Tab-separated table of C-alpha atoms and ligand atoms in Angstrom:
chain	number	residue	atom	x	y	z
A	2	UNK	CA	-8.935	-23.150	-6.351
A	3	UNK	CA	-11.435	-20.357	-4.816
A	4	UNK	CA	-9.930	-18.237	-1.739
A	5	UNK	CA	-11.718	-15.976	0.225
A	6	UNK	CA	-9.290	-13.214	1.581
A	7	UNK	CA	-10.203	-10.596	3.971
A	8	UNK	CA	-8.410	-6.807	4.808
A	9	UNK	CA	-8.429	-5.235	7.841
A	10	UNK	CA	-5.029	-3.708	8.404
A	11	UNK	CA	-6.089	-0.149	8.887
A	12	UNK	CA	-9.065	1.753	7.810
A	13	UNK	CA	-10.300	-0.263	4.859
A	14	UNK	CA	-12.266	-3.432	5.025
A	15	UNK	CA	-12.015	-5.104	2.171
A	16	UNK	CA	-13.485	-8.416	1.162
A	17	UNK	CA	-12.801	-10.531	-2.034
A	18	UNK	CA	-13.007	-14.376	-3.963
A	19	UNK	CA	-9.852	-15.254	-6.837
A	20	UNK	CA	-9.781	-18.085	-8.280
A	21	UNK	CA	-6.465	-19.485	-9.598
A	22	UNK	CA	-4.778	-17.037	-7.530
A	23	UNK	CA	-5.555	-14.438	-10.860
A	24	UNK	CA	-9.016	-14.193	-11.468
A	25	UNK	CA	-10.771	-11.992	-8.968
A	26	UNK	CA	-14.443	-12.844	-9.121
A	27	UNK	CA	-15.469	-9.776	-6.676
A	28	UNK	CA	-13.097	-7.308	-4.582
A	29	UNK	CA	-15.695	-5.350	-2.597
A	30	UNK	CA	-13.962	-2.664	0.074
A	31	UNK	CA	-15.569	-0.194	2.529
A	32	UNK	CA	-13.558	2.811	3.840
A	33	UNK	CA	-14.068	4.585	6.650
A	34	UNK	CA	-11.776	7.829	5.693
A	35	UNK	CA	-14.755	9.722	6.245
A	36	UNK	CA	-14.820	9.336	9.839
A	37	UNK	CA	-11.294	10.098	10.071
A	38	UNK	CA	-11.213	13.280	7.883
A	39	UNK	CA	-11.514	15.699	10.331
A	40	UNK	CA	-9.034	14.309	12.277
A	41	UNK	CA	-6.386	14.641	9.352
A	42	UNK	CA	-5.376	10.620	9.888
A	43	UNK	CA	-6.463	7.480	10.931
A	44	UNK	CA	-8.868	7.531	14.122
A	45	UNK	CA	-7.762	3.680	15.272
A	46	UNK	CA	-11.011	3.081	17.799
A	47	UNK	CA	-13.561	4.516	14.727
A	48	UNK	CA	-11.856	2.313	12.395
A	49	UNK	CA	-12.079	-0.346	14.399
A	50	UNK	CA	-15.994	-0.220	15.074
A	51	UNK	CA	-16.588	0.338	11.211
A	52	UNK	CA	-14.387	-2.458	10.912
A	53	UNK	CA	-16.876	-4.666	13.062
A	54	UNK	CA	-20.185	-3.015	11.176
A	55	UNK	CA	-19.296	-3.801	7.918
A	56	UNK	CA	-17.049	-7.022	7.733
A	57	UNK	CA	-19.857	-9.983	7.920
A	58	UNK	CA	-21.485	-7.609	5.478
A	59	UNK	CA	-18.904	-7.855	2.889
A	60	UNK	CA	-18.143	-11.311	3.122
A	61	UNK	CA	-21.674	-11.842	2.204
A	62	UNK	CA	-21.774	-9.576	-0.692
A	63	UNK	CA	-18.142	-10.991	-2.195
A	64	UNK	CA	-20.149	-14.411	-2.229
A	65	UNK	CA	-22.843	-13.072	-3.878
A	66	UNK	CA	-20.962	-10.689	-6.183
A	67	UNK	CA	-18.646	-13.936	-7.199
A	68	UNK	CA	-21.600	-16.627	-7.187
A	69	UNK	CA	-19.945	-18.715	-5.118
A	70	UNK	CA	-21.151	-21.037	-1.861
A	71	UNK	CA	-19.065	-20.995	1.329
A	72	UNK	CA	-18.885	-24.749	0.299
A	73	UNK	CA	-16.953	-24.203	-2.556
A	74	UNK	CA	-13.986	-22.534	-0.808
A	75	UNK	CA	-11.233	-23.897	-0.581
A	76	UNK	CA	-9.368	-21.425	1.646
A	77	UNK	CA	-9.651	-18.431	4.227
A	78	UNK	CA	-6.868	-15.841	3.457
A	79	UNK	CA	-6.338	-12.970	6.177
A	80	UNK	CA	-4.147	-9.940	6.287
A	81	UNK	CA	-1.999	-10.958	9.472
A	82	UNK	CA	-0.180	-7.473	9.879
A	83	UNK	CA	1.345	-5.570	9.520
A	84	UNK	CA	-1.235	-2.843	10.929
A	85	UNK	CA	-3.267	-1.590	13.825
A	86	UNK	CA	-3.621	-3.873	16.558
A	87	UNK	CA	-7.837	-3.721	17.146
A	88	UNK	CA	-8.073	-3.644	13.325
A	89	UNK	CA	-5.746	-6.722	12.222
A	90	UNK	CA	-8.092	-8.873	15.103
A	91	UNK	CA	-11.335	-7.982	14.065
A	92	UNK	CA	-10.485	-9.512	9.921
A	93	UNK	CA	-8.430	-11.989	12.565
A	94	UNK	CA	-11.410	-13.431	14.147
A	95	UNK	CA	-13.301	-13.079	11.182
A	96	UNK	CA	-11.057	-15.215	9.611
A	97	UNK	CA	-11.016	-18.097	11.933
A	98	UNK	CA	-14.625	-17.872	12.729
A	99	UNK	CA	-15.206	-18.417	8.834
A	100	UNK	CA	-12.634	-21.240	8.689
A	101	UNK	CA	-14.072	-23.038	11.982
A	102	UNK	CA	-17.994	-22.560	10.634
A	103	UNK	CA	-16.850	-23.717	6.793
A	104	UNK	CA	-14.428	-26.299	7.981
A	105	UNK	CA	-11.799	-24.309	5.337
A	106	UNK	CA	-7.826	-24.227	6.039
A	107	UNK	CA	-6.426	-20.529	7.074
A	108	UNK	CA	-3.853	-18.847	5.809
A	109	UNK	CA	-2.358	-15.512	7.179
A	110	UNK	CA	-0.127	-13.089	5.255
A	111	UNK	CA	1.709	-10.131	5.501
A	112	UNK	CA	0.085	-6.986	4.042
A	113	UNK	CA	3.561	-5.496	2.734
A	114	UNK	CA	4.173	-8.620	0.883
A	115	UNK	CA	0.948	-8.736	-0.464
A	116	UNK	CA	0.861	-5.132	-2.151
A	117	UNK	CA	4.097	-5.971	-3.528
A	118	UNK	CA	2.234	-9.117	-5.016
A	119	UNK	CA	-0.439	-7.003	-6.491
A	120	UNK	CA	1.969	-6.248	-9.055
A	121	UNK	CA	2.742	-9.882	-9.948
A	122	UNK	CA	-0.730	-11.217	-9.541
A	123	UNK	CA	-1.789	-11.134	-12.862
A	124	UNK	CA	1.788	-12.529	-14.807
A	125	UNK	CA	2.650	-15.910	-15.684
A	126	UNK	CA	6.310	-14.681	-15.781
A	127	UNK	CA	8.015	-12.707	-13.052
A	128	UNK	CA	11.631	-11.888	-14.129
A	129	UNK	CA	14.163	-12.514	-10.693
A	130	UNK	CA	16.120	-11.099	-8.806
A	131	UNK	CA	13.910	-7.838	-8.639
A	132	UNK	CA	13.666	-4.261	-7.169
A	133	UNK	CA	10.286	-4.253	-4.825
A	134	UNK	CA	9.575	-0.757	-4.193
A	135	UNK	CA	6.268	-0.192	-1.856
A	136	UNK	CA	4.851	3.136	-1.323
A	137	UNK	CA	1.905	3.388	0.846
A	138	UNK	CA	0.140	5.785	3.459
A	139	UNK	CA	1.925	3.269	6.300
A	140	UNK	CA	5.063	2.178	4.096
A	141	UNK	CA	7.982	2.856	2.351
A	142	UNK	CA	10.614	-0.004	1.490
A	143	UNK	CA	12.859	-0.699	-0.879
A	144	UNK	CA	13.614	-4.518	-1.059
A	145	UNK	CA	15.870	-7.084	-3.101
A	146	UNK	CA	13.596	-9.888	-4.012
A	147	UNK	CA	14.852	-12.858	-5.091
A	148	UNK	CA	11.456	-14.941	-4.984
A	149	UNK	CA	7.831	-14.542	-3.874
A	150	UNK	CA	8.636	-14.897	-0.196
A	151	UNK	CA	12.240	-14.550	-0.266
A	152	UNK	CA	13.613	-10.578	0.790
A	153	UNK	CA	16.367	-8.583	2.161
A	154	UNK	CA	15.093	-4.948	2.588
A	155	UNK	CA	17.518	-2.574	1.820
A	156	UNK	CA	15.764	0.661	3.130
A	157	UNK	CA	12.751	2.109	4.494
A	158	UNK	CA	11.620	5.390	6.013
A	159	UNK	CA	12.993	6.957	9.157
A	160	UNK	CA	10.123	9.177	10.021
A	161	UNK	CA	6.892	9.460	7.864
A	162	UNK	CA	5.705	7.173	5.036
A	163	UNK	CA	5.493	8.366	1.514
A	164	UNK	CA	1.594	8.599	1.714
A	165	UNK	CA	1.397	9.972	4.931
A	166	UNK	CA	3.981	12.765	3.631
A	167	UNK	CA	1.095	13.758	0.972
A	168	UNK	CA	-1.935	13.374	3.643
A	169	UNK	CA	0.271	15.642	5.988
A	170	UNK	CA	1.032	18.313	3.423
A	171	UNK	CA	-2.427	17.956	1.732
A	172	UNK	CA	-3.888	18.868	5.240
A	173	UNK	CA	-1.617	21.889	5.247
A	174	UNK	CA	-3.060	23.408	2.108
A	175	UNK	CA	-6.781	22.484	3.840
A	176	UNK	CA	-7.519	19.393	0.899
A	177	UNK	CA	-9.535	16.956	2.047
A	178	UNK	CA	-8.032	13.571	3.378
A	179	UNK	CA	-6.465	11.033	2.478
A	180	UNK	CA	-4.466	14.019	0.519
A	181	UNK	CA	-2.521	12.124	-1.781
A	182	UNK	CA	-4.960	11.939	-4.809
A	183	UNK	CA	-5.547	15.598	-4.385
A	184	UNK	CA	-2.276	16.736	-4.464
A	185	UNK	CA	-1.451	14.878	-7.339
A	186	UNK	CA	-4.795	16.995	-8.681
A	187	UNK	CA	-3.606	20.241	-7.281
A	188	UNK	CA	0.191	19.681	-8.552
A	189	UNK	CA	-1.296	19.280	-12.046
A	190	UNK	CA	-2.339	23.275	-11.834
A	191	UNK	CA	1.265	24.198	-10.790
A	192	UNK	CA	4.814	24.611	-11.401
A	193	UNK	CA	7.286	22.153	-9.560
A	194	UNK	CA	10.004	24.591	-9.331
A	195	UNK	CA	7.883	27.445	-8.079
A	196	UNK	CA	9.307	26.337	-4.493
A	197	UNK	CA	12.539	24.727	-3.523
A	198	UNK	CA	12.306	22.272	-0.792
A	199	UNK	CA	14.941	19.205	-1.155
A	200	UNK	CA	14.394	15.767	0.226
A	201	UNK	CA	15.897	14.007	3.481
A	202	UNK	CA	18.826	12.536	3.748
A	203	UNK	CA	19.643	9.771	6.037
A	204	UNK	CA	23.228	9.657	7.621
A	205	UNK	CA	25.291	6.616	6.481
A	206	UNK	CA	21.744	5.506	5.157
A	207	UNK	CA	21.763	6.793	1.477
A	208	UNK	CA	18.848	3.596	0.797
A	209	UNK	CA	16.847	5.557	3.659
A	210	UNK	CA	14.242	8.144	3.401
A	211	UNK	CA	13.236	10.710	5.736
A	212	UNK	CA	9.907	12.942	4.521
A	213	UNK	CA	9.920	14.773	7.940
A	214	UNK	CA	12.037	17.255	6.699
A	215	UNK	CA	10.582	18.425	3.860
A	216	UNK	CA	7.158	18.029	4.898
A	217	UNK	CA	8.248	20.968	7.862
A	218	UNK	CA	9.686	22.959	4.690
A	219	UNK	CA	6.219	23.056	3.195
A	220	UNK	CA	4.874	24.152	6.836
A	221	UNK	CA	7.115	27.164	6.878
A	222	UNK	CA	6.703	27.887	3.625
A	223	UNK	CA	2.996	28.675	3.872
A	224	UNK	CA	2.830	29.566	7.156
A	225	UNK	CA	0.984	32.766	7.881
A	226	UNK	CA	0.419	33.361	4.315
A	227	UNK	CA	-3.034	33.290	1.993
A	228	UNK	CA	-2.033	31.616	-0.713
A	229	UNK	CA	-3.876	32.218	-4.555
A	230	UNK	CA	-4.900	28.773	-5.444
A	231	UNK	CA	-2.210	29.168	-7.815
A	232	UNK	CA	0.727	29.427	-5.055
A	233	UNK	CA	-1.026	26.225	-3.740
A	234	UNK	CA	-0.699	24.553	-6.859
A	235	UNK	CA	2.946	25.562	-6.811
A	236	UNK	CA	3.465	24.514	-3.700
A	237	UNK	CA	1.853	20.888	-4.115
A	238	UNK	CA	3.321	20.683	-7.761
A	239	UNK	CA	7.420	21.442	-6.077
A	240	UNK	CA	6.827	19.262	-2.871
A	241	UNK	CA	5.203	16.308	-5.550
A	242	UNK	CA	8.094	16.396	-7.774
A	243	UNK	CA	10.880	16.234	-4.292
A	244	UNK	CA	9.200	13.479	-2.671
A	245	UNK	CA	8.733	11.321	-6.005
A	246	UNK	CA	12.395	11.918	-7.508
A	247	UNK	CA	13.423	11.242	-4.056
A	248	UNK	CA	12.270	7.966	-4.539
A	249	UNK	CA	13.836	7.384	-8.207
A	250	UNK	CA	16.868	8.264	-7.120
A	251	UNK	CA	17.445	5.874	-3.945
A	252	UNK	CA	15.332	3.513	-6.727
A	253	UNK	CA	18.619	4.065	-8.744
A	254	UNK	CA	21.255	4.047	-6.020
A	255	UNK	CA	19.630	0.233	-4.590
A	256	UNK	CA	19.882	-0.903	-8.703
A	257	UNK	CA	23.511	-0.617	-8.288
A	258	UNK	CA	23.539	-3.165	-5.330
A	259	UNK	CA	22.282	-6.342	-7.506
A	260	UNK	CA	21.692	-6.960	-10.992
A	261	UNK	CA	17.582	-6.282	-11.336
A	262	UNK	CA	15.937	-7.974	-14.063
A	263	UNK	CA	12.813	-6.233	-13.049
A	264	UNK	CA	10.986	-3.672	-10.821
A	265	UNK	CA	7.649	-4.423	-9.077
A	266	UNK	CA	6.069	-1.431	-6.963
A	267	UNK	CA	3.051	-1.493	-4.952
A	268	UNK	CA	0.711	0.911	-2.202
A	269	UNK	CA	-1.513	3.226	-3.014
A	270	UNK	CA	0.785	6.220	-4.277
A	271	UNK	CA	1.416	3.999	-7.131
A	272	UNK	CA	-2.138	5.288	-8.624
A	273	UNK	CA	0.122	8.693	-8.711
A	274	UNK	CA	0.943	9.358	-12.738
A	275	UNK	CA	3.619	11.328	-12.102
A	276	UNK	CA	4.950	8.911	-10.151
A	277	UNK	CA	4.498	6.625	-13.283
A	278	UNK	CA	6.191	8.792	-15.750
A	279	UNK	CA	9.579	9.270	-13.325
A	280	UNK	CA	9.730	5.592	-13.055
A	281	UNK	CA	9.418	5.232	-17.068
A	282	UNK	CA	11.815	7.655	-17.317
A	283	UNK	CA	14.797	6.623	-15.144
A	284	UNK	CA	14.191	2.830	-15.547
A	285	UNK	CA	13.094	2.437	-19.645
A	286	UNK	CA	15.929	-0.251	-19.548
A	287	UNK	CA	13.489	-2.741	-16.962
A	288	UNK	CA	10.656	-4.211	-17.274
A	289	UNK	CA	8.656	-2.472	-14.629
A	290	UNK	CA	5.654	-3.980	-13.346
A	291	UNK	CA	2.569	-1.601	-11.587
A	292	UNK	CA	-0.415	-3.299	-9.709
A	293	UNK	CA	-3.372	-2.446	-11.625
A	294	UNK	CA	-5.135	1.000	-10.495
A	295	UNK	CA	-8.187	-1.225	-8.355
A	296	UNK	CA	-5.298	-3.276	-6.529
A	297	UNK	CA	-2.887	-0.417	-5.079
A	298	UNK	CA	-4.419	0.756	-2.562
A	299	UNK	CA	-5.604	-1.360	0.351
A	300	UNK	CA	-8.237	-4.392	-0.665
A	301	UNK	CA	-8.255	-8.255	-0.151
A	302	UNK	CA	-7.956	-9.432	-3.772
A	303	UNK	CA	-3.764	-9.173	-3.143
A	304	UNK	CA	-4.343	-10.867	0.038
A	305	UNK	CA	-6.499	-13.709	-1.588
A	306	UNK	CA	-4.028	-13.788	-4.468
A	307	UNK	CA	-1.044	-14.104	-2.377
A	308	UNK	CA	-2.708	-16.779	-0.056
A	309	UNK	CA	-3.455	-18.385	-2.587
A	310	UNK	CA	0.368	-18.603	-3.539
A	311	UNK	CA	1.213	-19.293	-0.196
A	312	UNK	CA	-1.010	-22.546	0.158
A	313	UNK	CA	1.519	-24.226	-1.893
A	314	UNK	CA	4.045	-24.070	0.966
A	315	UNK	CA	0.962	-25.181	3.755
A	316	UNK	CA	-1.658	-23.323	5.882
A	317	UNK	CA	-1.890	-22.107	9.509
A	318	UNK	CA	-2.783	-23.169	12.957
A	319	UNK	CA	-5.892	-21.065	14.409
A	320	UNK	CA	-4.301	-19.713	16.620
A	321	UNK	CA	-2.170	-18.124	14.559
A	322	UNK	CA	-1.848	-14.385	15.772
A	323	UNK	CA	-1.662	-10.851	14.161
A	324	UNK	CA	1.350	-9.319	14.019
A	325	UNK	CA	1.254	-5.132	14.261
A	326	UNK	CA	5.144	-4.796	12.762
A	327	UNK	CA	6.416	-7.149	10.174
A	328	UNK	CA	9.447	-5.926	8.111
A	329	UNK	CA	8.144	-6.761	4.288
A	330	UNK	CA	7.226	-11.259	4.754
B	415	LIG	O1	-1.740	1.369	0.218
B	415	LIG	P1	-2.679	2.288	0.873
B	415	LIG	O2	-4.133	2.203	0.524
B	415	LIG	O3	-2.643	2.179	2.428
B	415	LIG	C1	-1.637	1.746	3.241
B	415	LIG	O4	-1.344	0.544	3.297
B	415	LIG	O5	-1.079	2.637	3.916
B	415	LIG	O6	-2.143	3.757	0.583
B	415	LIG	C2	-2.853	4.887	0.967
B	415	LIG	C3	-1.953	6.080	0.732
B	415	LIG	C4	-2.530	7.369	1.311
B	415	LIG	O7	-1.512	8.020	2.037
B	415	LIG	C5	-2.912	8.154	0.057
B	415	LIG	O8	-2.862	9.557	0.228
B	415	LIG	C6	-1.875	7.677	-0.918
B	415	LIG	O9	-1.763	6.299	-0.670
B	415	LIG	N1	-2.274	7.916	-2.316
B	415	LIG	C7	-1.619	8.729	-3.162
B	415	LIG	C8	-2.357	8.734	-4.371
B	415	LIG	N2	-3.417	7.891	-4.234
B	415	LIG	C9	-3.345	7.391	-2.955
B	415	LIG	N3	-0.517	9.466	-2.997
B	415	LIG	C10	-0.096	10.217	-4.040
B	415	LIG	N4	-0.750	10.281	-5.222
B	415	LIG	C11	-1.877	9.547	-5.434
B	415	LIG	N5	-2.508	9.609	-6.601
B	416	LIG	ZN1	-1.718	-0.878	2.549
């Protein structure tokens, strides 16, 4: 079975052919971050018009890449949301334009569930019931899952997302953007306790995280000053270490809810190592399963994998729409 899937939630296009739901025979992607660098986040209208330059583009080069026809498809998988609005209808359209012009069946799924799925993609066996943790630049759940498609969130983020915690505090020390890979660079150089900031806390929501808080901390703490490059490694290393034992620790609290046979994490602050070594830490006693580095962040081989899962259970209507909030499925 060969499915074309296509990503278009937010500032990445992204373009790619599996077969088999596993095998990705190309996974091309084209960011526009650099347009919204100087802006310190994502520009919606810029994304959107790179968006329409480069997505007819890519689907021609993941054909080519893979080898494959349009013939030979035998389904059109689309991110459906959750994301921004312009964004999710130009890979939309796209989608049912291709699956009109091909004659192929259309399938739309969520862009939560499918970073989740990165994680699973690849194994033949996916121990159940399972911790789903998702860490992203527009996400941050923790969720029970008791099947591919079956969830019951048990907490998410009152204020910023995980990733957009780093980008915030990685424009504060002047790194370029997205910030989160260059924190994790900068907090290499430095020592985590050099500062103490301490993570939110959500009222009668201990599942809950809050990164508003501590992301402010950081503000005041540099404010005014002209920090050594060492201080700023300090700084990144101490507000690193908060934000991912933040997440370990309400990791820990949810495992006491349901008896976990397994963890699967996905979004792209799962390429974060010291994320990695936390998690191996705390949780040696599960199996805990990463998406490989290429399918953490955002790209379309998780959204042509998880379509591809998703056929089983039937396809959609064209005029299926996009949905800008879904809450994980
Ligand atoms: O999953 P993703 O590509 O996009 C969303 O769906 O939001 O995640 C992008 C986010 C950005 O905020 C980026 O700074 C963060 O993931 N990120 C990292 C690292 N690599 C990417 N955060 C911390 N450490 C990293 N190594
Ligand atoms: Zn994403």
């Amino acid at each position: 079975m060969l499915v074309l899937g296509i990503e278009s939630t937010c500032d990445e296009t992204g373009v790619s052919i599996v077969r088999d739901g596993k095998e990705i025979l190309s996974n091309v992607l084209s960011s526009s971050a650099d347009i919204h660098e100087k802006y310190g986040g994502v520009f919606p209208e810029l994304a959107c018009r790179r968006h329409i330059d480069v997505i007819i583009p890519l689907v021609e080069e993941a054909l080519q890449k893979a080898n494959i026809t349009p013939e030979q498809l035998d389904l059109i998988a689309v991110a459906k949301g959750p994301g921004l609005i312009g964004a999710l209808l130009i890979g939309m359209n796209t989608a049912k334009g291709l699956s009109i012009a091909w004659n192929k069946p259309l399938i739309g799924v969520s862009h939560i569930e499918a970073h989740l799925y990165a994680s699973m993609m690849s194994s033949d066996h996916l121990p159940m019931p399972a911790l789903g943790i998702i860490l992203s630049g527009g996400h941050t759940l923790l969720v029970k899952i008791l099947n591919v498609g079956e969830y019951e969130p048990l907490g998410t983020t009152v204020d910023d997302a995980i990733g957009e915690a780093f980008d915030k505090v990685a424009t504060l020390l002047s790194l370029p953007y997205p910030g989160g890979p260059h924190i994790e660079k900068l907090a290499k150089t430095g020592n985590s306790k050099g500062y103490s900031f301490s993570s939110g806390k959500v009222k009668k929501n201990p599942l809950y995280f809050s990164f508003s808080g501590l992301k402010t901390s950081v503000l005041y703490a540099i404010k005014g000053k002209e920090l050594s490059i060492t201080e700023k490694g300090d700084v990144a290393a101490s507000f690193q270490e908060v934000a991912l034992q933040d997440i370990a620790k309400k990791a820990q609290l949810a495992l006491q809810q349901f008896p976990a046979s397994a963890i699967y994490l996905g979004g792209g602050v799962c390429n974060n190592s010291r994320l990695r070594e936390i998690m191996a830490e705390k949780f040696s006693h599960l199996p805990i399963f990463w998406p490989p580095m290429n399918l953490s962040a955002d790209n379309a081989a998780m959204i042509a994998g998880l379509g591809a899962k998703k056929f089983l259970n039937g396809t959609d209507p064209l005029d299926l729409e996009v949905q800008t909030r879904i809450p994980i499925a």
